[in-house]
Amino acid sequence: MLRLAHISDVHLGPLPDISYRELASKRVLGYVNWRRNRQKLLTQGTLGSIVEAIGAEKADHLAVTGDLVNLALDAELELARLWLETLGRPEDVSVVPGNHDAYVPGAFNKVCELWAPWMRGDNFRGPLGRLTFPYLRVRGNVALIGVSTARATAPFMANGFFREEQAARLGKILDETGKRKLFRLIMIHHPPVRAAVPQHKRLFGISNFHQTVIRHGADLVLHGHSHLPTLFWIGERKKPVPVVGVAAAGQGLGGHHPAAQYNLFEISGEPGHWHIGLTRRGLTAPGTISDVGTFDLGSPRKAPAPYEKATPPEATEAG
């Protein structure tokens, strides 16, 4: 059995000092949003409670599905690298970038350089970039597959992108790991489900993702971005794949979104008979982490609504 913890949307704060030159971009909007809203509810104390609770779980691995920072300032990216070092050894923590990590042009490349130890496949030692995603790590009988949907976008937009080229690479990894009879877990930032987030935050390429999963097979998808503890299902009705979101790891009490949570998965079994136990734990009072839900995802024929089946390939980017 593998015990895996999952967090997302850390949004490390507070923001470092920022120059007028750095604000002369999309960052000015994010800075205003931080000052008006996020700094009140995304706090280090909350995140500390979540990280401490995860440490007590003694999980085998930790998945972090993006948005470690806010404006992708150089100082933020470096702070995030230092924070990742506190979570554990790079081989025990897997990261995929989010839209805030690639907030402005050039930020994605810096993320790939600074966070490489946590986003590198087991057998890859070269420099990271867009073409190195998805990456593959194998822990026990679980294949951890990290997809990137992060790109710099226009002001007021927070979209993600999953194009045909990455879909083809993902398909090859899914085939390879399927032949090895591994449990295939995909980590992605944007939810690959329609209507999971508003249009200006949606993923372009949802159909590409669905068709890849249907054709090549997968067992579990983890995502962030929505700041919500959600459960969707995609794929064929007889064998749907659970798609699991999580509340933002730094979200304090009293906000519009649920307070900070983490997911704890217990994965066991064998191909065709995998068992996935999910426990959600989160902040229920200042400094108090409690269970907020337990789910058995090992009975796919009982997949509840909302259930989303993939659309035809011709409906790709605009659908």
mmCIF file of N, CA, C and O in Angstrom, residues 232-310:
data_model
loop_
_atom_site.group_PDB
_atom_site.id
_atom_site.type_symbol
_atom_site.label_atom_id
_atom_site.label_comp_id
_atom_site.label_asym_id
_atom_site.label_seq_id
_atom_site.Cartn_x
_atom_site.Cartn_y
_atom_site.Cartn_z
ATOM 1 N N PHE A 232 -14.979 14.475 -9.211
ATOM 2 C CA PHE A 232 -15.628 14.239 -10.489
ATOM 3 C C PHE A 232 -15.180 12.877 -11.006
ATOM 4 O O PHE A 232 -14.262 12.256 -10.461
ATOM 5 N N TRP A 233 -15.835 12.432 -12.088
ATOM 6 C CA TRP A 233 -15.448 11.169 -12.724
ATOM 7 C C TRP A 233 -15.423 11.402 -14.225
ATOM 8 O O TRP A 233 -16.335 12.046 -14.783
ATOM 9 N N ILE A 234 -14.412 10.886 -14.901
ATOM 10 C CA ILE A 234 -14.353 10.983 -16.353
ATOM 11 C C ILE A 234 -14.065 9.603 -16.933
ATOM 12 O O ILE A 234 -13.644 8.689 -16.222
ATOM 13 N N GLY A 235 -14.278 9.471 -18.223
ATOM 14 C CA GLY A 235 -14.022 8.198 -18.873
ATOM 15 C C GLY A 235 -15.298 7.434 -19.139
ATOM 16 O O GLY A 235 -16.402 7.992 -19.125
ATOM 17 N N GLU A 236 -15.173 6.150 -19.391
ATOM 18 C CA GLU A 236 -16.326 5.319 -19.685
ATOM 19 C C GLU A 236 -17.129 5.036 -18.415
ATOM 20 O O GLU A 236 -16.562 4.846 -17.343
ATOM 21 N N ARG A 237 -18.438 4.964 -18.560
ATOM 22 C CA ARG A 237 -19.309 4.768 -17.404
ATOM 23 C C ARG A 237 -18.981 3.476 -16.646
ATOM 24 O O ARG A 237 -19.060 3.430 -15.417
ATOM 25 N N LYS A 238 -18.576 2.416 -17.366
ATOM 26 C CA LYS A 238 -18.284 1.155 -16.688
ATOM 27 C C LYS A 238 -16.980 1.191 -15.909
ATOM 28 O O LYS A 238 -16.775 0.388 -15.002
ATOM 29 N N LYS A 239 -16.082 2.107 -16.292
ATOM 30 C CA LYS A 239 -14.796 2.185 -15.592
ATOM 31 C C LYS A 239 -14.341 3.637 -15.529
ATOM 32 O O LYS A 239 -13.337 4.019 -16.117
ATOM 33 N N PRO A 240 -15.065 4.476 -14.787
ATOM 34 C CA PRO A 240 -14.689 5.895 -14.721
ATOM 35 C C PRO A 240 -13.448 6.112 -13.862
ATOM 36 O O PRO A 240 -13.123 5.306 -12.996
ATOM 37 N N VAL A 241 -12.775 7.206 -14.134
ATOM 38 C CA VAL A 241 -11.564 7.567 -13.409
ATOM 39 C C VAL A 241 -11.898 8.712 -12.444
ATOM 40 O O VAL A 241 -12.416 9.746 -12.880
ATOM 41 N N PRO A 242 -11.617 8.574 -11.154
ATOM 42 C CA PRO A 242 -11.898 9.664 -10.218
ATOM 43 C C PRO A 242 -10.938 10.831 -10.427
ATOM 44 O O PRO A 242 -9.733 10.640 -10.616
ATOM 45 N N VAL A 243 -11.494 12.032 -10.399
ATOM 46 C CA VAL A 243 -10.738 13.276 -10.550
ATOM 47 C C VAL A 243 -10.965 14.080 -9.273
ATOM 48 O O VAL A 243 -12.085 14.530 -9.006
ATOM 49 N N VAL A 244 -9.916 14.274 -8.478
ATOM 50 C CA VAL A 244 -10.065 14.775 -7.113
ATOM 51 C C VAL A 244 -9.370 16.124 -6.953
ATOM 52 O O VAL A 244 -8.181 16.264 -7.238
ATOM 53 N N GLY A 245 -10.120 17.124 -6.490
ATOM 54 C CA GLY A 245 -9.571 18.434 -6.167
ATOM 55 C C GLY A 245 -9.395 18.594 -4.672
ATOM 56 O O GLY A 245 -9.784 17.721 -3.880
ATOM 57 N N VAL A 246 -8.848 19.738 -4.261
ATOM 58 C CA VAL A 246 -8.581 19.960 -2.841
ATOM 59 C C VAL A 246 -8.653 21.454 -2.554
ATOM 60 O O VAL A 246 -8.368 22.283 -3.426
ATOM 61 N N ALA A 247 -9.070 21.805 -1.358
ATOM 62 C CA ALA A 247 -9.094 23.211 -0.942
ATOM 63 C C ALA A 247 -7.668 23.758 -0.887
ATOM 64 O O ALA A 247 -6.706 23.021 -0.700
ATOM 65 N N ALA A 248 -7.528 25.065 -1.066
ATOM 66 C CA ALA A 248 -6.212 25.707 -1.065
ATOM 67 C C ALA A 248 -5.518 25.505 0.281
ATOM 68 O O ALA A 248 -6.111 25.721 1.338
ATOM 69 N N ALA A 249 -4.241 25.112 0.224
ATOM 70 C CA ALA A 249 -3.511 24.753 1.445
ATOM 71 C C ALA A 249 -3.266 25.933 2.376
ATOM 72 O O ALA A 249 -2.989 25.740 3.552
ATOM 73 N N GLY A 250 -3.346 27.153 1.849
ATOM 74 C CA GLY A 250 -3.111 28.314 2.697
ATOM 75 C C GLY A 250 -4.368 29.076 3.072
ATOM 76 O O GLY A 250 -4.287 30.144 3.690
ATOM 77 N N GLN A 251 -5.545 28.558 2.716
ATOM 78 C CA GLN A 251 -6.804 29.283 2.901
ATOM 79 C C GLN A 251 -7.229 29.298 4.365
ATOM 80 O O GLN A 251 -7.443 28.251 4.979
ATOM 81 N N GLY A 252 -7.380 30.484 4.931
ATOM 82 C CA GLY A 252 -7.815 30.606 6.311
ATOM 83 C C GLY A 252 -9.308 30.440 6.476
ATOM 84 O O GLY A 252 -10.064 30.298 5.512
ATOM 85 N N LEU A 253 -9.750 30.483 7.719
ATOM 86 C CA LEU A 253 -11.174 30.368 8.035
ATOM 87 C C LEU A 253 -11.910 31.660 7.682
ATOM 88 O O LEU A 253 -11.339 32.744 7.719
ATOM 89 N N GLY A 254 -13.175 31.503 7.330
ATOM 90 C CA GLY A 254 -14.027 32.668 7.137
ATOM 91 C C GLY A 254 -14.043 33.239 5.747
ATOM 92 O O GLY A 254 -14.647 34.296 5.520
ATOM 93 N N GLY A 255 -13.439 32.580 4.778
ATOM 94 C CA GLY A 255 -13.423 33.077 3.416
ATOM 95 C C GLY A 255 -14.542 32.507 2.575
ATOM 96 O O GLY A 255 -15.363 31.696 3.034
ATOM 97 N N HIS A 256 -14.584 32.942 1.319
ATOM 98 C CA HIS A 256 -15.601 32.454 0.385
ATOM 99 C C HIS A 256 -15.379 30.978 0.071
ATOM 100 O O HIS A 256 -16.334 30.214 -0.114
ATOM 101 N N HIS A 257 -14.104 30.546 0.003
ATOM 102 C CA HIS A 257 -13.777 29.160 -0.260
ATOM 103 C C HIS A 257 -13.594 28.396 1.056
ATOM 104 O O HIS A 257 -13.355 28.995 2.107
ATOM 105 N N PRO A 258 -13.692 27.059 1.002
ATOM 106 C CA PRO A 258 -13.456 26.264 2.220
ATOM 107 C C PRO A 258 -12.066 26.503 2.779
ATOM 108 O O PRO A 258 -11.117 26.798 2.039
ATOM 109 N N ALA A 259 -11.939 26.381 4.086
ATOM 110 C CA ALA A 259 -10.637 26.538 4.730
ATOM 111 C C ALA A 259 -9.698 25.416 4.287
ATOM 112 O O ALA A 259 -10.120 24.398 3.741
ATOM 113 N N ALA A 260 -8.414 25.623 4.542
ATOM 114 C CA ALA A 260 -7.347 24.739 4.062
ATOM 115 C C ALA A 260 -7.622 23.266 4.383
ATOM 116 O O ALA A 260 -8.094 22.922 5.470
ATOM 117 N N GLN A 261 -7.297 22.413 3.400
ATOM 118 C CA GLN A 261 -7.432 20.972 3.564
ATOM 119 C C GLN A 261 -6.281 20.267 2.858
ATOM 120 O O GLN A 261 -5.555 20.861 2.065
ATOM 121 N N TYR A 262 -6.146 18.989 3.162
ATOM 122 C CA TYR A 262 -5.283 18.120 2.360
ATOM 123 C C TYR A 262 -6.003 16.798 2.174
ATOM 124 O O TYR A 262 -6.885 16.422 2.962
ATOM 125 N N ASN A 263 -5.657 16.104 1.096
ATOM 126 C CA ASN A 263 -6.190 14.773 0.829
ATOM 127 C C ASN A 263 -5.164 13.735 1.240
ATOM 128 O O ASN A 263 -3.969 13.907 1.006
ATOM 129 N N LEU A 264 -5.629 12.649 1.812
ATOM 130 C CA LEU A 264 -4.762 11.528 2.130
ATOM 131 C C LEU A 264 -5.333 10.286 1.451
ATOM 132 O O LEU A 264 -6.462 9.874 1.731
ATOM 133 N N PHE A 265 -4.544 9.718 0.535
ATOM 134 C CA PHE A 265 -4.969 8.540 -0.218
ATOM 135 C C PHE A 265 -4.231 7.307 0.293
ATOM 136 O O PHE A 265 -3.035 7.369 0.597
ATOM 137 N N GLU A 266 -4.952 6.201 0.346
ATOM 138 C CA GLU A 266 -4.353 4.898 0.600
ATOM 139 C C GLU A 266 -4.645 4.028 -0.615
ATOM 140 O O GLU A 266 -5.808 3.697 -0.894
ATOM 141 N N ILE A 267 -3.595 3.693 -1.361
ATOM 142 C CA ILE A 267 -3.731 2.991 -2.634
ATOM 143 C C ILE A 267 -3.190 1.580 -2.467
ATOM 144 O O ILE A 267 -2.038 1.382 -2.070
ATOM 145 N N SER A 268 -4.026 0.594 -2.774
ATOM 146 C CA SER A 268 -3.610 -0.798 -2.618
ATOM 147 C C SER A 268 -4.294 -1.641 -3.690
ATOM 148 O O SER A 268 -5.128 -1.153 -4.450
ATOM 149 N N GLY A 269 -3.934 -2.915 -3.751
ATOM 150 C CA GLY A 269 -4.561 -3.824 -4.698
ATOM 151 C C GLY A 269 -3.667 -4.164 -5.863
ATOM 152 O O GLY A 269 -2.441 -4.108 -5.778
ATOM 153 N N GLU A 270 -4.307 -4.479 -6.997
ATOM 154 C CA GLU A 270 -3.592 -4.876 -8.204
ATOM 155 C C GLU A 270 -4.425 -4.474 -9.413
ATOM 156 O O GLU A 270 -5.599 -4.099 -9.264
ATOM 157 N N PRO A 271 -3.845 -4.513 -10.614
ATOM 158 C CA PRO A 271 -4.588 -4.077 -11.807
ATOM 159 C C PRO A 271 -5.949 -4.759 -11.921
ATOM 160 O O PRO A 271 -6.064 -5.975 -11.782
ATOM 161 N N GLY A 272 -6.970 -3.947 -12.168
ATOM 162 C CA GLY A 272 -8.329 -4.449 -12.241
ATOM 163 C C GLY A 272 -9.014 -4.536 -10.898
ATOM 164 O O GLY A 272 -10.238 -4.691 -10.826
ATOM 165 N N HIS A 273 -8.244 -4.446 -9.834
ATOM 166 C CA HIS A 273 -8.807 -4.553 -8.476
ATOM 167 C C HIS A 273 -8.128 -3.554 -7.548
ATOM 168 O O HIS A 273 -7.833 -3.870 -6.394
ATOM 169 N N TRP A 274 -7.871 -2.353 -8.045
ATOM 170 C CA TRP A 274 -7.255 -1.339 -7.200
ATOM 171 C C TRP A 274 -8.257 -0.850 -6.161
ATOM 172 O O TRP A 274 -9.456 -0.745 -6.439
ATOM 173 N N HIS A 275 -7.751 -0.504 -5.003
ATOM 174 C CA HIS A 275 -8.587 0.131 -3.986
ATOM 175 C C HIS A 275 -7.998 1.500 -3.668
ATOM 176 O O HIS A 275 -6.793 1.628 -3.433
ATOM 177 N N ILE A 276 -8.859 2.508 -3.661
ATOM 178 C CA ILE A 276 -8.432 3.879 -3.370
ATOM 179 C C ILE A 276 -9.266 4.406 -2.208
ATOM 180 O O ILE A 276 -10.465 4.650 -2.349
ATOM 181 N N GLY A 277 -8.626 4.567 -1.074
ATOM 182 C CA GLY A 277 -9.284 5.193 0.059
ATOM 183 C C GLY A 277 -8.873 6.653 0.146
ATOM 184 O O GLY A 277 -7.698 6.978 0.010
ATOM 185 N N LEU A 278 -9.834 7.536 0.318
ATOM 186 C CA LEU A 278 -9.567 8.975 0.403
ATOM 187 C C LEU A 278 -10.110 9.526 1.710
ATOM 188 O O LEU A 278 -11.292 9.351 2.022
ATOM 189 N N THR A 279 -9.252 10.194 2.460
ATOM 190 C CA THR A 279 -9.668 10.932 3.652
ATOM 191 C C THR A 279 -9.294 12.386 3.459
ATOM 192 O O THR A 279 -8.154 12.704 3.140
ATOM 193 N N ARG A 280 -10.263 13.268 3.623
ATOM 194 C CA ARG A 280 -10.002 14.711 3.568
ATOM 195 C C ARG A 280 -9.851 15.218 4.998
ATOM 196 O O ARG A 280 -10.700 14.947 5.856
ATOM 197 N N ARG A 281 -8.784 15.977 5.242
ATOM 198 C CA ARG A 281 -8.579 16.566 6.554
ATOM 199 C C ARG A 281 -8.283 18.043 6.371
ATOM 200 O O ARG A 281 -7.608 18.437 5.413
ATOM 201 N N GLY A 282 -8.801 18.863 7.291
ATOM 202 C CA GLY A 282 -8.618 20.287 7.104
ATOM 203 C C GLY A 282 -8.819 21.102 8.360
ATOM 204 O O GLY A 282 -9.113 20.580 9.442
ATOM 205 N N LEU A 283 -8.657 22.396 8.176
ATOM 206 C CA LEU A 283 -8.757 23.365 9.265
ATOM 207 C C LEU A 283 -10.224 23.577 9.625
ATOM 208 O O LEU A 283 -11.020 24.042 8.803
ATOM 209 N N THR A 284 -10.598 23.246 10.851
ATOM 210 C CA THR A 284 -11.972 23.417 11.314
ATOM 211 C C THR A 284 -12.088 24.472 12.400
ATOM 212 O O THR A 284 -13.189 24.926 12.718
ATOM 213 N N ALA A 285 -10.965 24.846 13.001
ATOM 214 C CA ALA A 285 -10.875 25.921 13.994
ATOM 215 C C ALA A 285 -9.416 26.358 14.005
ATOM 216 O O ALA A 285 -8.554 25.641 13.490
ATOM 217 N N PRO A 286 -9.127 27.549 14.524
ATOM 218 C CA PRO A 286 -7.729 27.994 14.518
ATOM 219 C C PRO A 286 -6.782 26.956 15.113
ATOM 220 O O PRO A 286 -6.939 26.545 16.263
ATOM 221 N N GLY A 287 -5.836 26.500 14.317
ATOM 222 C CA GLY A 287 -4.854 25.529 14.781
ATOM 223 C C GLY A 287 -5.357 24.108 14.915
ATOM 224 O O GLY A 287 -4.636 23.239 15.389
ATOM 225 N N THR A 288 -6.596 23.833 14.491
ATOM 226 C CA THR A 288 -7.195 22.508 14.646
ATOM 227 C C THR A 288 -7.446 21.866 13.291
ATOM 228 O O THR A 288 -8.168 22.413 12.458
ATOM 229 N N ILE A 289 -6.852 20.692 13.065
ATOM 230 C CA ILE A 289 -7.053 19.931 11.842
ATOM 231 C C ILE A 289 -7.904 18.716 12.174
ATOM 232 O O ILE A 289 -7.579 17.942 13.083
ATOM 233 N N SER A 290 -9.011 18.533 11.454
ATOM 234 C CA SER A 290 -9.937 17.429 11.721
ATOM 235 C C SER A 290 -10.322 16.743 10.419
ATOM 236 O O SER A 290 -10.171 17.306 9.328
ATOM 237 N N ASP A 291 -10.854 15.510 10.530
ATOM 238 C CA ASP A 291 -11.396 14.827 9.361
ATOM 239 C C ASP A 291 -12.640 15.569 8.880
ATOM 240 O O ASP A 291 -13.504 15.946 9.687
ATOM 241 N N VAL A 292 -12.739 15.757 7.566
ATOM 242 C CA VAL A 292 -13.912 16.423 7.002
ATOM 243 C C VAL A 292 -14.612 15.555 5.972
ATOM 244 O O VAL A 292 -15.590 15.977 5.351
ATOM 245 N N GLY A 293 -14.131 14.331 5.772
ATOM 246 C CA GLY A 293 -14.799 13.435 4.833
ATOM 247 C C GLY A 293 -13.943 12.221 4.518
ATOM 248 O O GLY A 293 -12.718 12.324 4.428
ATOM 249 N N THR A 294 -14.596 11.068 4.362
ATOM 250 C CA THR A 294 -13.918 9.829 4.002
ATOM 251 C C THR A 294 -14.669 9.185 2.849
ATOM 252 O O THR A 294 -15.907 9.110 2.869
ATOM 253 N N PHE A 295 -13.921 8.718 1.839
ATOM 254 C CA PHE A 295 -14.543 8.191 0.633
ATOM 255 C C PHE A 295 -13.846 6.907 0.207
ATOM 256 O O PHE A 295 -12.633 6.773 0.338
ATOM 257 N N ASP A 296 -14.617 5.982 -0.337
ATOM 258 C CA ASP A 296 -14.078 4.778 -0.954
ATOM 259 C C ASP A 296 -14.221 4.953 -2.455
ATOM 260 O O ASP A 296 -15.330 4.943 -2.992
ATOM 261 N N LEU A 297 -13.106 5.136 -3.134
ATOM 262 C CA LEU A 297 -13.130 5.335 -4.580
ATOM 263 C C LEU A 297 -12.875 4.025 -5.321
ATOM 264 O O LEU A 297 -12.606 4.035 -6.522
ATOM 265 N N GLY A 298 -13.001 2.912 -4.611
ATOM 266 C CA GLY A 298 -12.714 1.629 -5.215
ATOM 267 C C GLY A 298 -13.924 0.939 -5.813
ATOM 268 O O GLY A 298 -13.862 -0.230 -6.171
ATOM 269 N N SER A 299 -15.055 1.641 -5.902
ATOM 270 C CA SER A 299 -16.266 1.056 -6.481
ATOM 271 C C SER A 299 -16.729 1.902 -7.656
ATOM 272 O O SER A 299 -17.724 2.622 -7.584
ATOM 273 N N PRO A 300 -15.992 1.866 -8.773
ATOM 274 C CA PRO A 300 -16.256 2.786 -9.866
ATOM 275 C C PRO A 300 -17.639 2.660 -10.485
ATOM 276 O O PRO A 300 -18.157 3.621 -11.047
ATOM 277 N N ARG A 301 -18.281 1.489 -10.404
ATOM 278 C CA ARG A 301 -19.608 1.349 -11.005
ATOM 279 C C ARG A 301 -20.651 2.181 -10.270
ATOM 280 O O ARG A 301 -21.751 2.393 -10.774
ATOM 281 N N LYS A 302 -20.299 2.652 -9.079
ATOM 282 C CA LYS A 302 -21.226 3.476 -8.315
ATOM 283 C C LYS A 302 -20.861 4.955 -8.406
ATOM 284 O O LYS A 302 -21.204 5.739 -7.532
ATOM 285 N N ALA A 303 -20.161 5.308 -9.483
ATOM 286 C CA ALA A 303 -19.708 6.692 -9.629
ATOM 287 C C ALA A 303 -20.879 7.656 -9.530
ATOM 288 O O ALA A 303 -21.838 7.562 -10.283
ATOM 289 N N PRO A 304 -20.829 8.606 -8.582
ATOM 290 C CA PRO A 304 -21.940 9.539 -8.394
ATOM 291 C C PRO A 304 -21.843 10.727 -9.336
ATOM 292 O O PRO A 304 -20.835 10.936 -9.998
ATOM 293 N N ALA A 305 -22.899 11.507 -9.419
ATOM 294 C CA ALA A 305 -22.845 12.784 -10.130
ATOM 295 C C ALA A 305 -22.016 13.740 -9.292
ATOM 296 O O ALA A 305 -21.944 13.601 -8.067
ATOM 297 N N PRO A 306 -21.347 14.766 -9.868
ATOM 298 C CA PRO A 306 -21.313 14.997 -11.308
ATOM 299 C C PRO A 306 -20.376 14.031 -12.026
ATOM 300 O O PRO A 306 -19.261 13.808 -11.584
ATOM 301 N N TYR A 307 -20.900 13.435 -13.118
ATOM 302 C CA TYR A 307 -20.124 12.501 -13.921
ATOM 303 C C TYR A 307 -19.965 13.111 -15.298
ATOM 304 O O TYR A 307 -20.953 13.541 -15.907
ATOM 305 N N GLU A 308 -18.748 13.172 -15.789
ATOM 306 C CA GLU A 308 -18.526 13.783 -17.094
ATOM 307 C C GLU A 308 -17.871 12.795 -18.026
ATOM 308 O O GLU A 308 -16.793 12.273 -17.744
ATOM 309 N N LYS A 309 -18.526 12.535 -19.144
ATOM 310 C CA LYS A 309 -17.972 11.663 -20.164
ATOM 311 C C LYS A 309 -17.285 12.517 -21.222
ATOM 312 O O LYS A 309 -17.756 13.604 -21.551
ATOM 313 N N ALA A 310 -16.190 12.041 -21.759
ATOM 314 C CA ALA A 310 -15.430 12.813 -22.741
ATOM 315 C C ALA A 310 -16.260 13.091 -23.978
ATOM 316 O O ALA A 310 -17.075 12.287 -24.406
#
